[in-house]
Amino acid sequence: MTRTTVIGLILLALSLNLLRVNGLGSIRQTTEEHPPTSSDVKAGRCSYTFIVPQQKLSGALCLDTKAAAANQSEVAALRAELKRQQEQLESLQTLLQQESGFVTEMRILRKESSGMNARIAQLYGQLLQELIHKKDQALEQRRVESLLLNATALQVSSNFRELEKKYGTLTSMMSSQSQLIARLENQCQCKDESQSDPVRNSEISNALQRDQSALQQDIPLGALLIPSTTASPSTVQPVISSPVTKTSGPWRDCKDVLESGETTSGIYLLRLQSANRLLQAWCEQNQAQGGWTVIQRRQDGSVNFFRTWEQYKQGFGNLDGEYWLGLEHLYWLTKQAKYKLRVVLDDWQGRRVFAEYDSFRVESESDWYRLRLGQYRGNAGDSLSWHNNKAFTTLDRDRDSYTGNCAHYQKGGWWYHTCAHSNLNGVWYRGGHYRSRYQDGVYWAEFQGGAYSLKRVVMMVKPI
Ligand SMILES: [Ca+2]
């Protein structure tokens, strides 16, 4: 039931009440205006007294004035009540009018609300459509991405097959290069030393050494090709070369040679005690009072020092050029007596320095030709004591303290630690400062640093 209906019912009830009150008033009024009856006469003064038998009261009664006064006050009260109810009626009518205003306003609001509902429904429809559209777009995008991925996978697969082919070619070329090196080395052993071309030898050997570096650095295949000439890069074993000694020997070492009156530097035949083996070595008789047996020399990059354990054990190179005497020879040589080591270093600016150690020997092969060094003196700086008591490491025998193989990175065998303060068996770079991924030059860190490849280095020993 609406508010308006309720108010209407209230008004109806009030009107009925009013009618009831008015009716009663008229009845009572009628009673008041009723003409005086015989009882009114009885209420007046009587001059006569009659004695009549008591009979039952019948007919009209005399009106009591006090009661009449009471009825009048009741009427006044009813009128007041009537007035109050009329006022209430008026206020209710006013409320009813206000309510009518509210009703109108509510109708307007309802109308607006239904309009808004329609708008919301429309927007919802649009939104739904948009969502469906986006979903379709996402599906389409996924489809395109899938197509692209498939295409990429095909491309990658194709590239992989090409790389496999290239790898096969590379492996084949490496194999043929190894065969070529072996053939060249064999030819070199057979060839007369006097007919060899030192300049050509130097170039080819350096090329070989660089090529081996290139193999580690993934340089394209073309860079690995070397000229198929018959020139000799180096020898496996030290080779006899000029000058020819006047006396026959053999001697224990180069100090023995000097003491026997041979004061010319050159190649001499030595017989190592204990081992009772013969070998040739260059004797340096002009520097530092002479008597020095040269165990290693670098001067022009003519010999590849990136070699295997077996080659470092037996020795390699040219006795009048670059060479390594051999670890096994070093072991027997330094076993004969107490030797000292002298390292002579020349840079590309003509400066010469030296480092001397008051004792030097290497252990046997069973102890990996471990280095045993004495006290340093000299003006080159001490870059070898850090390597004291370290085993020898080559490309194929890793005995260094580094997780990887230091010989692999530094391109030569040495008594590596983790890895080196010096490596005189690295790549001979022309000009000093060199560019390389690794520190693989011929260097002595305390003299010119690790990124400087020295021009000439000699390692030599002499009994104390
Ligand atoms: Ca290692």
Coordinates of C-alpha atoms and ligand atoms in Angstrom, one line a residue:
M1 CA 0.0 0.0 0.0
T2 CA 1.4 3.4 -1.0
R3 CA 1.9 6.3 1.3
T4 CA -0.8 8.3 -0.4
T5 CA -3.3 5.5 0.1
V6 CA -2.5 5.3 3.8
I7 CA -3.0 9.1 4.2
G8 CA -6.3 8.9 2.4
L9 CA -7.6 6.2 4.8
I10 CA -6.5 8.2 7.8
L11 CA -8.5 11.2 6.5
L12 CA -11.6 9.0 5.9
A13 CA -11.4 7.7 9.4
L14 CA -11.1 11.2 10.8
S15 CA -14.2 12.4 8.8
L16 CA -16.2 9.5 10.1
N17 CA -15.2 10.4 13.7
L18 CA -16.2 13.9 13.0
L19 CA -19.6 12.8 11.8
R20 CA -20.1 10.6 14.8
V21 CA -19.2 13.5 17.2
N22 CA -21.4 16.0 15.4
G23 CA -24.3 13.6 15.5
L24 CA -24.0 13.0 19.2
G25 CA -23.8 16.8 19.6
S26 CA -27.0 17.3 17.7
I27 CA -28.7 14.7 19.7
R28 CA -27.6 16.3 22.9
Q29 CA -28.5 19.7 21.6
T30 CA -31.9 18.4 20.7
T31 CA -32.2 17.2 24.3
E32 CA -31.2 20.6 25.6
E33 CA -33.8 22.3 23.4
H34 CA -36.5 19.8 24.5
P35 CA -39.6 21.8 26.0
P36 CA -40.0 21.6 29.8
T37 CA -41.9 18.6 31.0
S38 CA -44.2 18.1 34.0
S39 CA -41.2 17.4 36.1
D40 CA -40.0 21.0 35.5
V41 CA -43.3 22.1 37.2
K42 CA -42.4 19.7 40.1
A43 CA -39.1 21.5 40.4
G44 CA -41.0 24.8 41.3
R45 CA -42.4 25.9 44.7
C46 CA -45.6 24.2 45.8
S47 CA -48.1 25.8 48.0
Y48 CA -49.9 22.6 48.6
T49 CA -49.1 19.4 50.2
F50 CA -50.6 16.1 49.0
I51 CA -50.1 12.8 50.6
V52 CA -50.2 10.2 47.9
P53 CA -49.2 6.6 48.1
Q54 CA -45.8 5.7 47.0
Q55 CA -45.8 4.5 43.5
K56 CA -43.3 3.4 41.0
L57 CA -41.5 6.1 39.2
S58 CA -42.7 6.5 35.6
G59 CA -42.6 9.2 32.9
A60 CA -40.2 12.0 32.6
L61 CA -37.7 13.0 35.2
C62 CA -36.8 16.5 36.2
L63 CA -33.6 17.8 34.7
D64 CA -30.8 18.2 37.1
T65 CA -29.1 21.6 36.5
K66 CA -25.8 20.3 37.8
A67 CA -25.9 17.6 35.2
A68 CA -26.8 20.1 32.5
A69 CA -23.8 22.2 33.4
A70 CA -21.7 19.0 33.1
N71 CA -23.0 18.3 29.6
Q72 CA -22.1 21.8 28.5
S73 CA -18.5 21.3 29.6
E74 CA -18.4 18.0 27.7
V75 CA -19.7 19.8 24.6
A76 CA -17.0 22.4 25.0
A77 CA -14.4 19.7 25.3
L78 CA -15.8 18.0 22.2
R79 CA -15.6 21.2 20.3
A80 CA -12.0 21.7 21.3
E81 CA -11.3 18.1 20.2
L82 CA -13.1 18.9 16.9
K83 CA -11.0 21.9 16.5
R84 CA -7.8 20.0 17.1
Q85 CA -8.8 17.3 14.7
Q86 CA -9.6 19.9 12.1
E87 CA -6.1 21.3 12.6
Q88 CA -4.7 17.8 12.2
L89 CA -6.7 17.4 9.1
E90 CA -5.3 20.5 7.7
S91 CA -1.7 19.5 8.5
L92 CA -2.4 16.1 6.9
Q93 CA -3.7 17.8 3.8
T94 CA -0.5 19.9 3.7
L95 CA 1.5 16.7 4.0
L96 CA -0.6 15.1 1.3
Q97 CA 0.2 18.0 -1.0
Q98 CA 3.9 17.6 -0.2
E99 CA 3.7 13.9 -0.8
S100 CA 2.2 14.5 -4.2
G101 CA 5.3 16.6 -5.0
F102 CA 7.4 13.7 -3.9
V103 CA 5.5 11.3 -6.0
T104 CA 5.9 13.5 -9.0
E105 CA 9.6 13.7 -8.3
M106 CA 9.8 9.9 -7.9
R107 CA 8.1 9.4 -11.2
I108 CA 10.7 11.6 -12.8
L109 CA 13.5 9.8 -11.1
R110 CA 12.0 6.4 -12.2
K111 CA 11.9 7.6 -15.7
E112 CA 15.5 8.7 -15.6
S113 CA 16.4 5.5 -13.9
S114 CA 14.9 3.4 -16.7
G115 CA 16.7 5.6 -19.2
M116 CA 20.0 4.9 -17.5
N117 CA 19.3 1.2 -17.3
A118 CA 18.8 1.2 -21.1
R119 CA 22.1 3.1 -21.5
I120 CA 23.9 0.7 -19.2
A121 CA 22.5 -2.3 -21.2
Q122 CA 23.7 -0.6 -24.4
L123 CA 27.2 0.0 -23.0
Y124 CA 27.3 -3.6 -21.6
G125 CA 26.5 -4.8 -25.1
Q126 CA 29.3 -2.7 -26.6
L127 CA 31.8 -3.9 -24.0
L128 CA 30.9 -7.5 -24.7
Q129 CA 31.3 -7.0 -28.4
E130 CA 34.7 -5.4 -27.8
L131 CA 35.8 -8.3 -25.6
I132 CA 34.9 -10.8 -28.2
H133 CA 36.8 -8.8 -30.8
K134 CA 39.9 -8.6 -28.6
K135 CA 39.7 -12.3 -28.0
D136 CA 39.6 -12.9 -31.7
Q137 CA 42.6 -10.6 -32.2
A138 CA 44.6 -12.5 -29.5
L139 CA 43.8 -15.8 -31.2
E140 CA 44.9 -14.4 -34.5
Q141 CA 48.1 -13.0 -32.9
R142 CA 48.9 -16.4 -31.4
R143 CA 48.4 -18.1 -34.7
V144 CA 50.8 -15.6 -36.4
E145 CA 53.3 -16.1 -33.7
S146 CA 53.1 -19.8 -34.0
L147 CA 53.7 -19.5 -37.7
L148 CA 56.7 -17.2 -37.1
L149 CA 58.2 -19.6 -34.5
N150 CA 57.8 -22.5 -36.9
A151 CA 59.6 -20.5 -39.6
T152 CA 62.4 -19.5 -37.2
A153 CA 62.8 -23.1 -36.0
L154 CA 63.1 -24.2 -39.6
Q155 CA 65.7 -21.5 -40.2
V156 CA 67.7 -22.4 -37.1
S157 CA 67.6 -26.0 -38.1
S158 CA 68.9 -25.1 -41.5
N159 CA 71.7 -23.0 -40.0
F160 CA 72.6 -25.8 -37.6
R161 CA 72.9 -28.2 -40.6
E162 CA 75.2 -25.6 -42.3
L163 CA 77.3 -25.3 -39.2
E164 CA 77.6 -29.0 -39.0
K165 CA 78.9 -29.1 -42.5
K166 CA 81.3 -26.3 -41.8
Y167 CA 82.5 -28.1 -38.7
G168 CA 83.1 -31.2 -40.7
T169 CA 85.1 -29.2 -43.2
L170 CA 87.1 -27.6 -40.4
T171 CA 87.8 -30.9 -38.8
S172 CA 89.0 -32.2 -42.1
M173 CA 91.2 -29.2 -42.6
M174 CA 92.7 -29.5 -39.2
S175 CA 93.5 -33.1 -39.9
S176 CA 95.2 -32.2 -43.2
Q177 CA 97.1 -29.4 -41.5
S178 CA 98.4 -31.7 -38.8
Q179 CA 99.6 -34.1 -41.5
L180 CA 101.2 -31.2 -43.3
I181 CA 103.1 -30.1 -40.1
A182 CA 104.3 -33.6 -39.5
R183 CA 105.5 -33.9 -43.1
L184 CA 107.3 -30.5 -42.9
E185 CA 109.0 -31.6 -39.7
N186 CA 110.1 -34.8 -41.3
Q187 CA 111.5 -32.9 -44.3
C188 CA 113.2 -30.5 -41.9
Q189 CA 115.0 -33.4 -40.2
C190 CA 116.3 -34.6 -43.6
K191 CA 117.2 -31.3 -45.0
D192 CA 120.7 -29.8 -44.9
E193 CA 120.7 -26.9 -42.4
S194 CA 122.9 -24.8 -44.6
Q195 CA 120.3 -24.8 -47.4
S196 CA 117.5 -23.6 -45.3
D197 CA 116.2 -20.1 -45.5
P198 CA 116.1 -18.6 -42.0
V199 CA 113.8 -15.8 -43.0
R200 CA 111.4 -18.1 -44.7
N201 CA 111.6 -20.6 -41.8
S202 CA 110.8 -17.8 -39.4
E203 CA 107.7 -16.7 -41.3
I204 CA 106.3 -20.2 -41.7
S205 CA 106.9 -21.1 -38.1
N206 CA 105.3 -18.0 -36.8
A207 CA 102.4 -18.6 -39.2
L208 CA 102.0 -22.1 -37.7
Q209 CA 102.2 -20.7 -34.2
R210 CA 99.6 -18.1 -35.0
D211 CA 97.5 -20.7 -36.7
Q212 CA 97.4 -22.8 -33.5
S213 CA 96.3 -19.7 -31.7
A214 CA 93.7 -19.1 -34.3
L215 CA 92.3 -22.6 -33.7
Q216 CA 91.6 -21.6 -30.1
Q217 CA 89.9 -18.3 -31.1
D218 CA 87.5 -19.7 -33.7
I219 CA 88.9 -17.8 -36.6
P220 CA 87.2 -18.6 -40.0
L221 CA 88.5 -21.6 -41.9
G222 CA 90.4 -19.5 -44.5
A223 CA 92.7 -18.2 -41.9
L224 CA 93.9 -21.7 -41.1
L225 CA 95.3 -22.4 -44.5
I226 CA 99.1 -22.3 -44.7
P227 CA 101.3 -22.2 -47.8
S228 CA 102.1 -25.7 -49.0
T229 CA 105.8 -25.0 -49.4
T230 CA 108.5 -27.4 -48.4
A231 CA 110.3 -24.9 -46.2
S232 CA 111.1 -26.2 -42.7
P233 CA 109.4 -24.5 -39.7
S234 CA 111.4 -26.1 -37.0
T235 CA 112.9 -29.4 -35.9
V236 CA 111.7 -31.9 -33.4
Q237 CA 115.2 -32.4 -32.0
P238 CA 118.0 -29.8 -31.6
V239 CA 120.2 -29.9 -34.6
I240 CA 123.9 -29.5 -35.0
S241 CA 124.8 -26.2 -36.6
S242 CA 127.9 -24.0 -36.9
P243 CA 130.4 -23.4 -35.6
V244 CA 132.1 -26.8 -35.6
T245 CA 134.2 -27.3 -32.5
K246 CA 137.9 -27.7 -32.8
T247 CA 138.2 -30.3 -30.1
S248 CA 136.2 -33.4 -29.9
G249 CA 134.8 -33.4 -26.4
P250 CA 132.4 -34.4 -25.2
W251 CA 132.2 -32.3 -22.1
R252 CA 130.2 -32.4 -18.9
D253 CA 128.7 -28.9 -19.6
C254 CA 129.8 -25.6 -21.1
K255 CA 131.8 -24.6 -18.1
D256 CA 133.8 -27.7 -18.7
V257 CA 134.2 -26.6 -22.3
L258 CA 135.4 -23.2 -21.2
E259 CA 137.8 -24.7 -18.7
S260 CA 139.2 -26.9 -21.4
G261 CA 140.2 -23.8 -23.3
E262 CA 137.3 -23.4 -25.7
T263 CA 136.4 -19.8 -25.3
T264 CA 134.3 -19.4 -28.4
S265 CA 130.6 -19.4 -28.1
G266 CA 128.9 -22.1 -30.2
I267 CA 127.5 -25.7 -30.3
Y268 CA 129.4 -28.3 -28.3
L269 CA 128.8 -32.0 -27.7
L270 CA 128.1 -32.8 -24.1
R271 CA 128.0 -36.0 -22.2
L272 CA 125.9 -35.9 -19.1
Q273 CA 127.1 -37.9 -16.2
S274 CA 124.9 -40.5 -14.6
A275 CA 122.8 -40.6 -17.7
N276 CA 125.8 -41.3 -19.9
R277 CA 124.0 -39.7 -22.7
L278 CA 125.2 -37.3 -25.4
L279 CA 123.6 -34.1 -26.4
Q280 CA 124.4 -30.9 -28.1
A281 CA 124.0 -27.4 -26.7
W282 CA 125.0 -23.9 -27.3
C283 CA 127.7 -22.7 -25.0
E284 CA 127.8 -19.0 -24.2
Q285 CA 131.4 -18.1 -23.5
N286 CA 131.2 -14.3 -23.8
Q287 CA 128.7 -13.1 -21.3
A288 CA 129.0 -13.1 -17.6
Q289 CA 132.4 -14.8 -17.5
G290 CA 131.3 -17.5 -20.0
G291 CA 130.8 -21.2 -19.3
W292 CA 127.0 -21.0 -19.7
T293 CA 125.0 -23.8 -21.1
V294 CA 122.1 -22.3 -23.0
I295 CA 118.8 -24.2 -22.2
Q296 CA 116.4 -21.9 -24.0
R297 CA 116.6 -19.1 -26.5
R298 CA 114.0 -16.9 -28.3
Q299 CA 115.1 -14.3 -30.8
D300 CA 113.1 -14.2 -34.1
G301 CA 109.9 -16.4 -33.7
S302 CA 111.4 -19.0 -36.1
V303 CA 110.3 -21.9 -33.9
N304 CA 106.9 -22.9 -32.7
F305 CA 106.9 -23.4 -28.9
F306 CA 103.2 -24.5 -28.7
R307 CA 104.2 -28.1 -28.3
T308 CA 103.4 -31.4 -26.6
W309 CA 104.8 -32.9 -23.4
E310 CA 106.9 -35.3 -25.3
Q311 CA 108.5 -32.5 -27.4
Y312 CA 109.2 -30.4 -24.3
K313 CA 110.7 -33.5 -22.7
Q314 CA 113.1 -34.3 -25.6
G315 CA 113.8 -30.7 -26.8
F316 CA 113.2 -29.0 -30.1
G317 CA 114.4 -26.1 -32.3
N318 CA 117.7 -25.0 -33.8
L319 CA 120.8 -24.8 -31.7
D320 CA 122.0 -21.7 -33.3
G321 CA 118.6 -20.1 -33.2
E322 CA 115.5 -20.6 -31.1
Y323 CA 115.4 -23.8 -29.2
W324 CA 114.5 -25.7 -26.0
L325 CA 117.1 -28.1 -24.7
G326 CA 114.6 -30.6 -23.3
L327 CA 113.3 -31.3 -19.8
E328 CA 114.9 -34.7 -19.6
H329 CA 118.3 -33.2 -20.5
L330 CA 117.7 -30.5 -18.0
Y331 CA 117.0 -33.1 -15.3
W332 CA 120.3 -35.0 -16.0
L333 CA 122.3 -31.8 -16.5
T334 CA 121.3 -30.2 -13.2
K335 CA 121.7 -33.5 -11.4
Q336 CA 125.5 -33.4 -12.1
A337 CA 126.2 -30.5 -9.8
K338 CA 124.7 -27.4 -8.2
Y339 CA 123.8 -25.1 -11.0
K340 CA 122.7 -21.5 -11.1
L341 CA 120.3 -20.0 -13.7
R342 CA 120.8 -16.7 -15.6
V343 CA 117.9 -15.3 -17.6
V344 CA 118.9 -12.5 -20.1
L345 CA 116.1 -10.3 -21.5
D346 CA 116.2 -7.8 -24.3
D347 CA 113.4 -5.5 -25.1
W348 CA 112.6 -3.8 -28.5
Q349 CA 114.2 -0.5 -27.3
G350 CA 117.7 -2.1 -27.0
R351 CA 117.6 -2.5 -23.2
R352 CA 119.1 -5.6 -21.8
V353 CA 118.5 -6.9 -18.2
F354 CA 119.1 -10.1 -16.4
A355 CA 117.7 -12.2 -13.5
E356 CA 119.9 -14.7 -11.8
Y357 CA 119.0 -17.5 -9.3
D358 CA 121.7 -19.0 -7.2
S359 CA 120.4 -22.5 -7.6
F360 CA 118.4 -24.2 -10.3
R361 CA 117.4 -27.8 -11.0
V362 CA 114.4 -29.7 -12.2
E363 CA 113.0 -32.9 -10.7
S364 CA 112.5 -36.1 -12.7
E365 CA 109.6 -36.8 -15.1
S366 CA 107.9 -38.8 -12.3
D367 CA 107.6 -35.4 -10.5
W368 CA 106.6 -33.6 -13.6
Y369 CA 110.0 -31.9 -14.0
R370 CA 109.2 -29.7 -11.0
L371 CA 111.2 -26.5 -10.7
R372 CA 113.6 -25.9 -7.8
L373 CA 114.9 -22.3 -7.6
G374 CA 117.3 -20.5 -5.4
Q375 CA 117.6 -16.8 -4.4
Y376 CA 117.1 -14.1 -7.0
R377 CA 119.5 -11.3 -7.9
G378 CA 119.6 -9.0 -10.9
N379 CA 118.0 -6.0 -12.5
A380 CA 115.2 -7.6 -14.5
G381 CA 112.9 -8.1 -11.5
D382 CA 112.0 -11.5 -10.0
S383 CA 109.2 -13.1 -12.2
L384 CA 110.2 -16.7 -11.7
S385 CA 110.2 -17.3 -7.9
W386 CA 106.4 -17.4 -8.0
H387 CA 106.8 -20.5 -10.1
N388 CA 109.2 -22.2 -7.7
N389 CA 108.2 -25.8 -6.8
K390 CA 105.7 -25.9 -9.6
A391 CA 105.3 -28.8 -12.0
F392 CA 105.8 -28.3 -15.8
T393 CA 102.6 -28.0 -17.8
T394 CA 102.1 -28.5 -21.6
L395 CA 99.1 -28.4 -23.9
D396 CA 98.5 -32.1 -23.2
R397 CA 99.7 -32.4 -19.6
D398 CA 97.9 -30.1 -17.2
R399 CA 99.8 -29.9 -13.9
D400 CA 99.1 -26.2 -13.0
S401 CA 97.1 -24.9 -10.1
Y402 CA 94.5 -23.2 -12.4
T403 CA 91.2 -24.9 -13.2
G404 CA 91.9 -24.7 -16.9
N405 CA 95.2 -25.5 -18.7
C406 CA 97.5 -22.5 -18.6
A407 CA 99.6 -23.8 -21.5
H408 CA 96.4 -23.7 -23.6
Y409 CA 96.0 -20.0 -23.0
Q410 CA 99.6 -19.0 -22.9
K411 CA 100.6 -21.1 -25.9
G412 CA 103.6 -22.8 -24.5
G413 CA 104.9 -25.2 -21.8
W414 CA 106.1 -23.6 -18.5
W415 CA 106.2 -24.2 -14.8
Y416 CA 102.7 -22.6 -14.4
H417 CA 101.1 -21.6 -11.2
T418 CA 97.7 -20.0 -11.7
C419 CA 98.9 -19.0 -14.3
A420 CA 102.2 -17.0 -14.7
H421 CA 104.4 -14.0 -13.8
S422 CA 106.6 -15.0 -16.7
N423 CA 106.4 -17.3 -19.7
L424 CA 109.4 -17.3 -22.0
N425 CA 107.9 -20.1 -24.2
G426 CA 104.9 -18.1 -25.4
V427 CA 104.3 -16.6 -28.9
W428 CA 107.1 -14.4 -30.2
Y429 CA 105.3 -11.2 -31.2
R430 CA 107.2 -8.6 -33.2
G431 CA 107.4 -5.1 -31.7
G432 CA 106.8 -5.5 -28.0
H433 CA 103.2 -4.7 -27.2
Y434 CA 100.8 -7.1 -28.9
R435 CA 97.1 -7.7 -29.3
S436 CA 95.8 -11.0 -28.2
R437 CA 92.8 -12.4 -26.4
Y438 CA 95.1 -14.0 -23.9
Q439 CA 98.5 -13.1 -22.3
D440 CA 100.4 -15.4 -24.6
G441 CA 103.5 -13.4 -25.6
V442 CA 107.1 -14.0 -24.5
Y443 CA 107.0 -12.0 -21.3
W444 CA 108.7 -11.4 -17.9
A445 CA 106.1 -9.4 -16.0
E446 CA 108.6 -7.6 -13.7
F447 CA 110.3 -6.3 -16.9
Q448 CA 107.9 -4.6 -19.3
G449 CA 104.8 -6.3 -18.0
G450 CA 102.7 -9.2 -19.3
A451 CA 101.4 -7.5 -22.4
Y452 CA 104.9 -7.0 -23.8
S453 CA 106.5 -9.6 -25.9
L454 CA 110.3 -9.4 -25.5
K455 CA 112.6 -9.3 -28.5
R456 CA 115.3 -11.7 -27.2
V457 CA 115.5 -14.0 -24.2
V458 CA 118.1 -16.6 -23.2
M459 CA 118.0 -19.0 -20.3
M460 CA 121.3 -20.5 -19.4
V461 CA 122.9 -22.5 -16.5
K462 CA 126.3 -22.8 -15.0
P463 CA 127.7 -24.8 -12.1
I464 CA 128.4 -22.7 -9.0
Ligands
CA1 CA 95.0 -26.8 -14.6

